XYZ file of C-alpha atoms in Angstrom:
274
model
C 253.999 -14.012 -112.241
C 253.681 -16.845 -110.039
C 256.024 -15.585 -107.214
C 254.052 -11.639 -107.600
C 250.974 -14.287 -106.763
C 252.497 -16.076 -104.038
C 250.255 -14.339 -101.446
C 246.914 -14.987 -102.666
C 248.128 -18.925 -101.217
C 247.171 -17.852 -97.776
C 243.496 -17.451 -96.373
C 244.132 -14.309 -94.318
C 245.985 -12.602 -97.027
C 243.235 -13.602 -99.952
C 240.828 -11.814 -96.664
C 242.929 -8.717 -96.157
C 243.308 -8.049 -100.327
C 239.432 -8.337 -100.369
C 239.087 -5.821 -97.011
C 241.947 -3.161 -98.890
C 240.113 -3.318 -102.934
C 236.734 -2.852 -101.206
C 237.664 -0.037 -98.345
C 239.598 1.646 -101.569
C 236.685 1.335 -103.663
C 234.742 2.973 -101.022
C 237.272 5.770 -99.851
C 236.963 6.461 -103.690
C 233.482 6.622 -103.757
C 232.771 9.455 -100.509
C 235.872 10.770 -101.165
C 234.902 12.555 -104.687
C 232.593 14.742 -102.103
C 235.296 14.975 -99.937
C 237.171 16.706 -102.691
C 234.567 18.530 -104.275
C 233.810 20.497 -101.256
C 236.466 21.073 -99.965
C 236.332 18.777 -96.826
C 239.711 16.994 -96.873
C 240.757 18.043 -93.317
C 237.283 16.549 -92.348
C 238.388 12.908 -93.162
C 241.456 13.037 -91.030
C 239.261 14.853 -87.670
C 236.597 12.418 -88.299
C 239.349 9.580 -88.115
C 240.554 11.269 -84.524
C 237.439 11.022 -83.201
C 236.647 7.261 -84.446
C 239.371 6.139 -82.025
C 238.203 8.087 -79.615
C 234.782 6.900 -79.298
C 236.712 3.509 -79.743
C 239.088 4.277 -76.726
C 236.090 4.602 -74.790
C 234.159 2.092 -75.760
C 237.063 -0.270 -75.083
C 237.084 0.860 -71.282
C 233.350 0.958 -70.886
C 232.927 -3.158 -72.789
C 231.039 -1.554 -75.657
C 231.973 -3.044 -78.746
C 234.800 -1.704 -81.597
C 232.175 -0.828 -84.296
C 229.562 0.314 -82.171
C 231.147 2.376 -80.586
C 233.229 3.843 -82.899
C 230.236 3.861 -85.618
C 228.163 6.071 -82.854
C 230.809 8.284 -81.858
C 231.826 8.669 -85.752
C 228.014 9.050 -86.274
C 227.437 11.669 -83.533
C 230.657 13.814 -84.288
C 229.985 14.280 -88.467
C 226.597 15.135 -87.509
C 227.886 17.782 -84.905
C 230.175 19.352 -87.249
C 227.392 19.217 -90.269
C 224.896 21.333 -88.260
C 227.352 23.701 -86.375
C 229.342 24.361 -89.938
C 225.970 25.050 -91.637
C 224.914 28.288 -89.396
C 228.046 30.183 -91.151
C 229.249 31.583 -87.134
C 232.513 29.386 -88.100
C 234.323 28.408 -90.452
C 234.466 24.771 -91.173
C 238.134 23.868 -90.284
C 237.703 25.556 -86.607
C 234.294 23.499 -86.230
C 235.797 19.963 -87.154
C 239.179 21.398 -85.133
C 237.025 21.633 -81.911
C 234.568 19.129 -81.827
C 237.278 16.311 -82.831
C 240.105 17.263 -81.142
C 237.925 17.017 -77.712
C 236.766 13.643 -78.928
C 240.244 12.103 -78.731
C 241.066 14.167 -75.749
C 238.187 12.285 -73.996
C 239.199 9.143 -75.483
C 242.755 9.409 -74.459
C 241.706 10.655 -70.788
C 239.023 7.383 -70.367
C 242.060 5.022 -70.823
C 244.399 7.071 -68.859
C 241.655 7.414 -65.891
C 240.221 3.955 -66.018
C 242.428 1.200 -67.467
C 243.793 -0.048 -70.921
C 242.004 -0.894 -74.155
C 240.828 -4.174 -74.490
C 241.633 -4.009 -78.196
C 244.960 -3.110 -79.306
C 244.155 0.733 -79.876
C 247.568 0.286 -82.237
C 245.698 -1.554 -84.913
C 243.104 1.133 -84.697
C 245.809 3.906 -85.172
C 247.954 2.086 -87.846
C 245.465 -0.873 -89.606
C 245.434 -4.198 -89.091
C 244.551 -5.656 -92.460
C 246.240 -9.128 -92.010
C 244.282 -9.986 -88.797
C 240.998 -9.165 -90.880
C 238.099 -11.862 -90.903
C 235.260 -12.497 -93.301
C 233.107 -10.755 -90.736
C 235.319 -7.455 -91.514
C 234.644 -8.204 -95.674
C 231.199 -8.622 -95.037
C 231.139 -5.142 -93.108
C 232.600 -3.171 -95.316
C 231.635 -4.793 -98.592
C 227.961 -3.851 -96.898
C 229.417 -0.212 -96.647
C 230.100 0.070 -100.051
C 226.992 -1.458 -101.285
C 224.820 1.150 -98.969
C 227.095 3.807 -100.081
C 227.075 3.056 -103.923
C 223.258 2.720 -103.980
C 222.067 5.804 -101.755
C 224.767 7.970 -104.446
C 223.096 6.789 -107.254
C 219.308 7.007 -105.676
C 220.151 10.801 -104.746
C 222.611 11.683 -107.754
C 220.822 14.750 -109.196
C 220.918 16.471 -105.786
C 223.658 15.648 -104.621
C 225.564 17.002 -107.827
C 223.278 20.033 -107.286
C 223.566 20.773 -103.623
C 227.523 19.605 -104.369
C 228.413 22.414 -106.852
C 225.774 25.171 -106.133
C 224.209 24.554 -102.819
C 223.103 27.743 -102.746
C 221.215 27.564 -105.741
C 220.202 24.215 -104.732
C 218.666 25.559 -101.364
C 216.266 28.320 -103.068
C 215.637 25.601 -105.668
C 213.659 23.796 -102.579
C 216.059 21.084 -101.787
C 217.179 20.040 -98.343
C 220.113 21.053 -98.477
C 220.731 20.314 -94.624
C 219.725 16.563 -95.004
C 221.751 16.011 -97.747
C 224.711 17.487 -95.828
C 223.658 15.345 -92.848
C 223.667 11.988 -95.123
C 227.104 13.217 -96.891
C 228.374 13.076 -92.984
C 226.635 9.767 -91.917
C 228.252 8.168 -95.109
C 232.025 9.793 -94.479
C 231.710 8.653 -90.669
C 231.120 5.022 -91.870
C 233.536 4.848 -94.295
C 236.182 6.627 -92.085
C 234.603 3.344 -89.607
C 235.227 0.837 -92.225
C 238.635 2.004 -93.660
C 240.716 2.273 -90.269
C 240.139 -1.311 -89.839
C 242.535 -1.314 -92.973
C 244.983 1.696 -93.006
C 244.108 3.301 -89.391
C 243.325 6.434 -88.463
C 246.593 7.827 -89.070
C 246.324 7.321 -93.165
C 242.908 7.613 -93.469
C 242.220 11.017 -94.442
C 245.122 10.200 -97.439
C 243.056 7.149 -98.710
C 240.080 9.559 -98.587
C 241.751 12.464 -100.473
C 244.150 11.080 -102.934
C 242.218 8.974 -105.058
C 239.274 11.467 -105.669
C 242.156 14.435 -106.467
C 244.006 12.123 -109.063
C 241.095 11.506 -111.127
C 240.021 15.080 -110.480
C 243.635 16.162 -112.233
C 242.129 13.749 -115.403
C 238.407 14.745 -115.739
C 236.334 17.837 -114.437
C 233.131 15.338 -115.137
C 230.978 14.623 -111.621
C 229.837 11.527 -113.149
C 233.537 10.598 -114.585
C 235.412 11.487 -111.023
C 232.412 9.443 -109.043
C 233.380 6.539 -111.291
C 236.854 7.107 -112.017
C 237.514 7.733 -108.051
C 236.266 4.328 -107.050
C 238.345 2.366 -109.269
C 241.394 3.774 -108.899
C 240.957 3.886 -104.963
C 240.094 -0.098 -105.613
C 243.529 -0.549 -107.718
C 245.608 1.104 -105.137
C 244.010 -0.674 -102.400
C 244.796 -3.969 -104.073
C 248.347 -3.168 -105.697
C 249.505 -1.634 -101.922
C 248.502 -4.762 -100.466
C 250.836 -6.502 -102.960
C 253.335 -4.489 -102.780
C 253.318 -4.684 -98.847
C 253.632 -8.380 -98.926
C 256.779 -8.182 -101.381
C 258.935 -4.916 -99.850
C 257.983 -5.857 -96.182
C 256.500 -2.720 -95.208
C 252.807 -1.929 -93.743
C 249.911 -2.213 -96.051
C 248.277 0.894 -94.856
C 251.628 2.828 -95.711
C 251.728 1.363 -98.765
C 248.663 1.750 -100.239
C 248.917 5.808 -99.426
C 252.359 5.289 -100.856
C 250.896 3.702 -104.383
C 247.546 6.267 -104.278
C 250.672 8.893 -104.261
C 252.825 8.219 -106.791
C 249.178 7.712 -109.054
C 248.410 11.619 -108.402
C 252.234 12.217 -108.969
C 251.937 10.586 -112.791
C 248.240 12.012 -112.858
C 249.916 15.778 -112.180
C 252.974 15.375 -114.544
C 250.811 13.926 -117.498
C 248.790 16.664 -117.252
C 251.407 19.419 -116.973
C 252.948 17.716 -120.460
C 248.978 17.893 -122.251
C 249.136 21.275 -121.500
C 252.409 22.075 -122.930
C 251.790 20.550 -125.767
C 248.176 22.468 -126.452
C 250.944 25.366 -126.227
């Protein structure tokens, strides 16, 4: 036991398991939506344009999260309002608008100079060089997050599984969408400080589906979601230090085999109601 602990001896390490439980937590959280209605793709665009509106905030002085956070921001919104007036389908709205994010991202560094933070960390995490400024972030993020879901959890559980319904019932559905998008563009924010852009959509996703697999509750997956996405955030990081590989990878890599066991338990309960 004491050698699995051995880690939690060093500050930046006790720092970046605090940063990976919390971001899971939080990934957990949004991502039941994500899940629910049917928005994985929109975790991994939103995570394109992120760095993009980081890429050009580098070149322009602006700083990491406000840029990103703005450009994050501005994009969900975007594809929340252009989705809603049924002309497109949602996966060729979030294929346009983020796609051209990261292409203008890409061409402000390639026009006018390098990043002045390592845009590598921002594509693949860089949860050891986390300080307590980056807890304090995203432990905010999860606090804002948890208590606006549990201020608005009637209508978002309506507008979630019958928005339709929902809409001629008198709620806003629009707003509701537009706060759904404000919180997945600052948790996408938050998390690729952790895993990067390239994983984030995964952290997003695979939590919320497991405990989907276990319970068809809204209440049950909301909970059940955020704790497992903390566990896997926290065993990954573990697990990182001992097999020598990147956390980000390996948290994905532990959310994984956690829907793989989720899946197979399930196919056996059915067999045996047989």
């Amino acid at each position: 036991m004491s050698a699995l602990l051995e880690p939690l001896e060093y500050a930046f390490f006790r720092n970046g398991l605090a940063v990976s439980v919390l971001a899971g937590a939080l990934c957990g959280l949004v991502g039941t939506f994500v899940v629910l209605r049917g928005m994985s793709y929109l975790g991994h665009g939103l995570s394109h344009a992120v760095f993009g509106a980081a890429a050009v905030g580098s070149v322009v002085g602006v700083g990491y999260y406000a840029a990103a956070g703005l450009g994050g921001l501005f994009t969900a919104l975007t594809i929340g309002r252009l989705s809603s007036r049924r002309v497109l389908r949602a996966d060729a709205v979030i294929g346009v608008v983020t796609t051209a994010s990261l292409a203008v991202g890409v061409a402000a560094l390639a026009r006018w100079g390098q990043a002045r933070r390592s845009l590598d960390a921002v594509l693949f995490g860089s949860i050891l060089g986390v300080e307590p400024l980056d807890v304090g972030v995203i432990a905010f993020l999860a606090a804002l997050t948890a208590t606006v879901v549990a201020l608005r959890y009637r209508t978002l559980l309506f507008a979630t599984f019958d928005p339709e319904v929902a809409k001629a019932a008198g709620i806003r559905v629009d707003r509701l969408d537009d706060l759904l998008m404000a919180l997945l563009a600052l948790t996408v924010l938050g998390t690729m400080q952790v895993i990067g852009a390239v994983l984030v959509s995964a952290t997003l996703v695979i939590p919320a589906a497991t405990v989907r697999l276990i319970t068809p509750r809204f209440g049950a997956m909301l909970v059940g979601s955020t704790v497992w996405g903390a566990v896997t955030g926290g065993v990954g990081m573990i697990a990182a230090y001992h097999l020598d590989v990147p956390p980000g990878a390996a948290i994905t890599l532990v959310a994984a085999l956690g829907f793989v066991a989720a899946a197979l338990a399930g196919r056996a309960a059915r067999r045996l109601r047989t």
